[in-house]
Amino acid sequence: MRAGQATNVVSFNEAEEERREAIRPLYQEAVTLVERLHRRLLDVVKDELDRRGRDDINAVQALLLFNIGDAELTAAELRTRGYYLGANVSYNLKKLVEAGFLDHRRSRVDRRAVRIRLTPKGTEVRDVVEGLHVKHLATIEQIGGIGPQDFQHLNKALNRLERFWTDQILYQL
């Protein structure tokens, strides 16, 4: 190996290390923001429930009902579709059934599977969350300063980050 080649390798490694160090604080900020935004969304949903006098359900459960919507599905389908990623999905589903927000019954096809769907009480909560989204859509551009192009870039980046993290797990990278 010539001396010039070794220098190029060292320069490349130094440049790569500089790039990694430039990305480090940005990556850490993004991870912090994702965590904080999730908690803030739960706060916003809880605030809306409180304004409506709904103390019979928490924000996580309300979002779960919103994501179920008009569908009839199993807990496994909730996780597969990405509607609910929490480890305690069974606990929340059980509580929602007990409180009358969800109806459940055995699947006709697979008797081991339990299918769930919203009751009228669950639909009321789903509608509260939907109304919150509609309210936000009416003002997010003017007040929040976030327009369609901003969301396109944000969603693209977040989807890439999700895919990256998923690949880390699936392929043990």
PDB file of C-alpha atoms in Angstrom:
ATOM      1  CA  MET A   1       0.000   0.000   0.000  1.00  0.00           C
ATOM      2  CA  ARG A   2       1.350   3.405  -0.948  1.00  0.00           C
ATOM      3  CA  ALA A   3       1.583   6.195   1.549  1.00  0.00           C
ATOM      4  CA  GLY A   4      -0.981   8.230  -0.391  1.00  0.00           C
ATOM      5  CA  GLN A   5      -3.519   5.426  -0.189  1.00  0.00           C
ATOM      6  CA  ALA A   6      -3.142   5.091   3.555  1.00  0.00           C
ATOM      7  CA  THR A   7      -3.723   8.815   3.948  1.00  0.00           C
ATOM      8  CA  ASN A   8      -6.912   8.576   1.907  1.00  0.00           C
ATOM      9  CA  VAL A   9      -8.184   5.762   4.124  1.00  0.00           C
ATOM     10  CA  VAL A  10      -7.416   7.764   7.260  1.00  0.00           C
ATOM     11  CA  SER A  11      -9.063  10.863   5.763  1.00  0.00           C
ATOM     12  CA  PHE A  12     -12.142   8.870   4.848  1.00  0.00           C
ATOM     13  CA  ASN A  13     -12.395   7.438   8.367  1.00  0.00           C
ATOM     14  CA  GLU A  14     -11.903  10.875   9.916  1.00  0.00           C
ATOM     15  CA  ALA A  15     -14.526  12.367   7.605  1.00  0.00           C
ATOM     16  CA  GLU A  16     -16.914   9.549   8.438  1.00  0.00           C
ATOM     17  CA  GLU A  17     -16.317  10.034  12.154  1.00  0.00           C
ATOM     18  CA  GLU A  18     -16.931  13.784  11.811  1.00  0.00           C
ATOM     19  CA  ARG A  19     -20.184  13.068   9.989  1.00  0.00           C
ATOM     20  CA  ARG A  20     -21.285  10.658  12.725  1.00  0.00           C
ATOM     21  CA  GLU A  21     -20.475  13.213  15.393  1.00  0.00           C
ATOM     22  CA  ALA A  22     -22.482  15.838  13.471  1.00  0.00           C
ATOM     23  CA  ILE A  23     -25.478  13.480  13.337  1.00  0.00           C
ATOM     24  CA  ARG A  24     -25.251  12.436  17.014  1.00  0.00           C
ATOM     25  CA  PRO A  25     -26.950  15.482  18.617  1.00  0.00           C
ATOM     26  CA  LEU A  26     -29.565  15.596  15.845  1.00  0.00           C
ATOM     27  CA  TYR A  27     -30.411  11.927  16.301  1.00  0.00           C
ATOM     28  CA  GLN A  28     -30.583  12.291  20.085  1.00  0.00           C
ATOM     29  CA  GLU A  29     -32.844  15.337  19.727  1.00  0.00           C
ATOM     30  CA  ALA A  30     -35.129  13.425  17.338  1.00  0.00           C
ATOM     31  CA  VAL A  31     -35.420  10.490  19.762  1.00  0.00           C
ATOM     32  CA  THR A  32     -36.198  12.880  22.617  1.00  0.00           C
ATOM     33  CA  LEU A  33     -38.784  14.703  20.507  1.00  0.00           C
ATOM     34  CA  VAL A  34     -40.516  11.473  19.476  1.00  0.00           C
ATOM     35  CA  GLU A  35     -40.829  10.444  23.124  1.00  0.00           C
ATOM     36  CA  ARG A  36     -41.937  13.916  24.219  1.00  0.00           C
ATOM     37  CA  LEU A  37     -44.450  14.262  21.392  1.00  0.00           C
ATOM     38  CA  HIS A  38     -46.073  10.949  22.275  1.00  0.00           C
ATOM     39  CA  ARG A  39     -46.446  12.041  25.899  1.00  0.00           C
ATOM     40  CA  ARG A  40     -47.753  15.454  24.773  1.00  0.00           C
ATOM     41  CA  LEU A  41     -50.334  13.804  22.504  1.00  0.00           C
ATOM     42  CA  LEU A  42     -51.551  11.811  25.486  1.00  0.00           C
ATOM     43  CA  ASP A  43     -51.750  15.069  27.481  1.00  0.00           C
ATOM     44  CA  VAL A  44     -53.774  16.740  24.712  1.00  0.00           C
ATOM     45  CA  VAL A  45     -56.209  13.813  24.533  1.00  0.00           C
ATOM     46  CA  LYS A  46     -56.508  13.719  28.337  1.00  0.00           C
ATOM     47  CA  ASP A  47     -57.194  17.457  28.414  1.00  0.00           C
ATOM     48  CA  GLU A  48     -59.969  17.045  25.843  1.00  0.00           C
ATOM     49  CA  LEU A  49     -61.477  14.163  27.808  1.00  0.00           C
ATOM     50  CA  ASP A  50     -61.328  16.263  30.999  1.00  0.00           C
ATOM     51  CA  ARG A  51     -63.046  19.195  29.255  1.00  0.00           C
ATOM     52  CA  ARG A  52     -65.840  16.824  28.317  1.00  0.00           C
ATOM     53  CA  GLY A  53     -66.103  15.456  31.844  1.00  0.00           C
ATOM     54  CA  ARG A  54     -64.866  12.003  30.796  1.00  0.00           C
ATOM     55  CA  ASP A  55     -63.011  10.548  33.749  1.00  0.00           C
ATOM     56  CA  ASP A  56     -64.015   6.978  32.935  1.00  0.00           C
ATOM     57  CA  ILE A  57     -61.202   6.400  30.429  1.00  0.00           C
ATOM     58  CA  ASN A  58     -57.551   7.351  30.066  1.00  0.00           C
ATOM     59  CA  ALA A  59     -55.819   8.864  27.026  1.00  0.00           C
ATOM     60  CA  VAL A  60     -54.089   5.628  25.955  1.00  0.00           C
ATOM     61  CA  GLN A  61     -57.412   3.809  25.956  1.00  0.00           C
ATOM     62  CA  ALA A  62     -59.138   6.666  24.092  1.00  0.00           C
ATOM     63  CA  LEU A  63     -56.497   6.520  21.350  1.00  0.00           C
ATOM     64  CA  LEU A  64     -56.898   2.769  21.199  1.00  0.00           C
ATOM     65  CA  LEU A  65     -60.649   3.200  20.621  1.00  0.00           C
ATOM     66  CA  PHE A  66     -59.941   5.840  17.974  1.00  0.00           C
ATOM     67  CA  ASN A  67     -57.585   3.492  16.150  1.00  0.00           C
ATOM     68  CA  ILE A  68     -60.049   0.608  16.253  1.00  0.00           C
ATOM     69  CA  GLY A  69     -62.702   2.853  14.718  1.00  0.00           C
ATOM     70  CA  ASP A  70     -65.420   0.956  12.878  1.00  0.00           C
ATOM     71  CA  ALA A  71     -63.313  -2.179  12.470  1.00  0.00           C
ATOM     72  CA  GLU A  72     -63.833  -5.513  14.144  1.00  0.00           C
ATOM     73  CA  LEU A  73     -60.490  -7.137  14.865  1.00  0.00           C
ATOM     74  CA  THR A  74     -58.363  -9.152  17.248  1.00  0.00           C
ATOM     75  CA  ALA A  75     -55.692  -7.886  19.614  1.00  0.00           C
ATOM     76  CA  ALA A  76     -53.073  -9.433  17.341  1.00  0.00           C
ATOM     77  CA  GLU A  77     -54.463  -7.494  14.382  1.00  0.00           C
ATOM     78  CA  LEU A  78     -54.246  -4.288  16.430  1.00  0.00           C
ATOM     79  CA  ARG A  79     -50.531  -4.889  16.935  1.00  0.00           C
ATOM     80  CA  THR A  80     -49.929  -6.081  13.360  1.00  0.00           C
ATOM     81  CA  ARG A  81     -51.554  -2.984  11.885  1.00  0.00           C
ATOM     82  CA  GLY A  82     -49.464  -0.792  14.155  1.00  0.00           C
ATOM     83  CA  TYR A  83     -52.522   0.658  15.889  1.00  0.00           C
ATOM     84  CA  TYR A  84     -51.243  -0.271  19.285  1.00  0.00           C
ATOM     85  CA  LEU A  85     -47.676  -1.004  20.219  1.00  0.00           C
ATOM     86  CA  GLY A  86     -47.958  -1.140  23.989  1.00  0.00           C
ATOM     87  CA  ALA A  87     -46.973  -4.277  25.841  1.00  0.00           C
ATOM     88  CA  ASN A  88     -50.130  -4.017  27.929  1.00  0.00           C
ATOM     89  CA  VAL A  89     -52.658  -4.189  25.085  1.00  0.00           C
ATOM     90  CA  SER A  90     -54.449  -7.137  26.694  1.00  0.00           C
ATOM     91  CA  TYR A  91     -54.809  -5.238  29.957  1.00  0.00           C
ATOM     92  CA  ASN A  92     -56.294  -2.177  28.248  1.00  0.00           C
ATOM     93  CA  LEU A  93     -58.628  -4.269  26.112  1.00  0.00           C
ATOM     94  CA  LYS A  94     -59.854  -6.108  29.210  1.00  0.00           C
ATOM     95  CA  LYS A  95     -60.472  -2.806  31.010  1.00  0.00           C
ATOM     96  CA  LEU A  96     -62.291  -1.354  27.988  1.00  0.00           C
ATOM     97  CA  VAL A  97     -64.543  -4.426  27.777  1.00  0.00           C
ATOM     98  CA  GLU A  98     -65.261  -4.265  31.531  1.00  0.00           C
ATOM     99  CA  ALA A  99     -66.107  -0.549  31.279  1.00  0.00           C
ATOM    100  CA  GLY A 100     -68.461  -1.114  28.338  1.00  0.00           C
ATOM    101  CA  PHE A 101     -66.393   0.619  25.639  1.00  0.00           C
ATOM    102  CA  LEU A 102     -65.695  -2.574  23.706  1.00  0.00           C
ATOM    103  CA  ASP A 103     -67.727  -5.624  22.821  1.00  0.00           C
ATOM    104  CA  HIS A 104     -65.900  -8.915  22.398  1.00  0.00           C
ATOM    105  CA  ARG A 105     -66.825 -12.325  21.071  1.00  0.00           C
ATOM    106  CA  ARG A 106     -65.123 -15.467  19.846  1.00  0.00           C
ATOM    107  CA  SER A 107     -64.236 -15.547  16.179  1.00  0.00           C
ATOM    108  CA  ARG A 108     -66.382 -17.845  14.065  1.00  0.00           C
ATOM    109  CA  VAL A 109     -63.340 -18.934  12.080  1.00  0.00           C
ATOM    110  CA  ASP A 110     -60.808 -19.387  14.900  1.00  0.00           C
ATOM    111  CA  ARG A 111     -62.526 -20.108  18.219  1.00  0.00           C
ATOM    112  CA  ARG A 112     -59.309 -19.248  20.086  1.00  0.00           C
ATOM    113  CA  ALA A 113     -59.343 -15.666  18.802  1.00  0.00           C
ATOM    114  CA  VAL A 114     -61.500 -12.961  20.352  1.00  0.00           C
ATOM    115  CA  ARG A 115     -62.787 -10.233  18.058  1.00  0.00           C
ATOM    116  CA  ILE A 116     -63.425  -6.766  19.442  1.00  0.00           C
ATOM    117  CA  ARG A 117     -65.430  -3.775  18.259  1.00  0.00           C
ATOM    118  CA  LEU A 118     -66.630  -0.506  19.711  1.00  0.00           C
ATOM    119  CA  THR A 119     -69.877  -0.272  21.611  1.00  0.00           C
ATOM    120  CA  PRO A 120     -71.945   2.939  21.364  1.00  0.00           C
ATOM    121  CA  LYS A 121     -70.101   4.136  24.487  1.00  0.00           C
ATOM    122  CA  GLY A 122     -66.761   3.425  22.757  1.00  0.00           C
ATOM    123  CA  THR A 123     -67.945   5.229  19.628  1.00  0.00           C
ATOM    124  CA  GLU A 124     -68.627   8.348  21.742  1.00  0.00           C
ATOM    125  CA  VAL A 125     -64.997   8.400  22.885  1.00  0.00           C
ATOM    126  CA  ARG A 126     -63.754   7.706  19.351  1.00  0.00           C
ATOM    127  CA  ASP A 127     -65.808  10.704  18.196  1.00  0.00           C
ATOM    128  CA  VAL A 128     -64.220  12.927  20.871  1.00  0.00           C
ATOM    129  CA  VAL A 129     -60.746  12.070  19.583  1.00  0.00           C
ATOM    130  CA  GLU A 130     -61.903  12.508  15.964  1.00  0.00           C
ATOM    131  CA  GLY A 131     -63.327  15.923  16.875  1.00  0.00           C
ATOM    132  CA  LEU A 132     -59.995  16.866  18.417  1.00  0.00           C
ATOM    133  CA  HIS A 133     -58.224  15.967  15.170  1.00  0.00           C
ATOM    134  CA  VAL A 134     -60.729  17.997  13.140  1.00  0.00           C
ATOM    135  CA  LYS A 135     -60.207  20.988  15.441  1.00  0.00           C
ATOM    136  CA  HIS A 136     -56.442  20.708  15.032  1.00  0.00           C
ATOM    137  CA  LEU A 137     -56.680  20.389  11.255  1.00  0.00           C
ATOM    138  CA  ALA A 138     -58.568  23.673  11.122  1.00  0.00           C
ATOM    139  CA  THR A 139     -55.804  25.608  12.895  1.00  0.00           C
ATOM    140  CA  ILE A 140     -52.511  23.742  12.634  1.00  0.00           C
ATOM    141  CA  GLU A 141     -51.290  25.639   9.591  1.00  0.00           C
ATOM    142  CA  GLN A 142     -52.262  29.125  10.779  1.00  0.00           C
ATOM    143  CA  ILE A 143     -51.396  28.730  14.467  1.00  0.00           C
ATOM    144  CA  GLY A 144     -48.875  25.900  14.444  1.00  0.00           C
ATOM    145  CA  GLY A 145     -47.117  27.017  11.270  1.00  0.00           C
ATOM    146  CA  ILE A 146     -47.091  23.464   9.920  1.00  0.00           C
ATOM    147  CA  GLY A 147     -48.302  22.992   6.355  1.00  0.00           C
ATOM    148  CA  PRO A 148     -48.742  20.061   3.988  1.00  0.00           C
ATOM    149  CA  GLN A 149     -45.145  20.091   2.759  1.00  0.00           C
ATOM    150  CA  ASP A 150     -43.842  20.134   6.334  1.00  0.00           C
ATOM    151  CA  PHE A 151     -45.925  17.069   7.133  1.00  0.00           C
ATOM    152  CA  GLN A 152     -44.746  15.313   3.972  1.00  0.00           C
ATOM    153  CA  HIS A 153     -41.095  15.788   4.978  1.00  0.00           C
ATOM    154  CA  LEU A 154     -41.789  14.923   8.614  1.00  0.00           C
ATOM    155  CA  ASN A 155     -43.740  11.771   7.766  1.00  0.00           C
ATOM    156  CA  LYS A 156     -41.108  10.646   5.279  1.00  0.00           C
ATOM    157  CA  ALA A 157     -38.348  11.047   7.862  1.00  0.00           C
ATOM    158  CA  LEU A 158     -40.353   9.371  10.634  1.00  0.00           C
ATOM    159  CA  ASN A 159     -41.221   6.443   8.360  1.00  0.00           C
ATOM    160  CA  ARG A 160     -37.545   6.027   7.503  1.00  0.00           C
ATOM    161  CA  LEU A 161     -36.623   6.142  11.202  1.00  0.00           C
ATOM    162  CA  GLU A 162     -39.290   3.542  12.001  1.00  0.00           C
ATOM    163  CA  ARG A 163     -38.012   1.311   9.204  1.00  0.00           C
ATOM    164  CA  PHE A 164     -34.427   1.732  10.438  1.00  0.00           C
ATOM    165  CA  TRP A 165     -35.403   0.752  13.989  1.00  0.00           C
ATOM    166  CA  THR A 166     -37.511  -2.153  12.728  1.00  0.00           C
ATOM    167  CA  ASP A 167     -34.575  -3.429  10.681  1.00  0.00           C
ATOM    168  CA  GLN A 168     -32.350  -3.198  13.752  1.00  0.00           C
ATOM    169  CA  ILE A 169     -34.670  -5.652  15.497  1.00  0.00           C
ATOM    170  CA  LEU A 170     -35.550  -7.920  12.596  1.00  0.00           C
ATOM    171  CA  TYR A 171     -32.046  -8.309  11.236  1.00  0.00           C
ATOM    172  CA  GLN A 172     -30.199  -7.865  14.525  1.00  0.00           C
ATOM    173  CA  LEU A 173     -28.040  -5.116  13.040  1.00  0.00           C
TER     174      LEU A 173
END
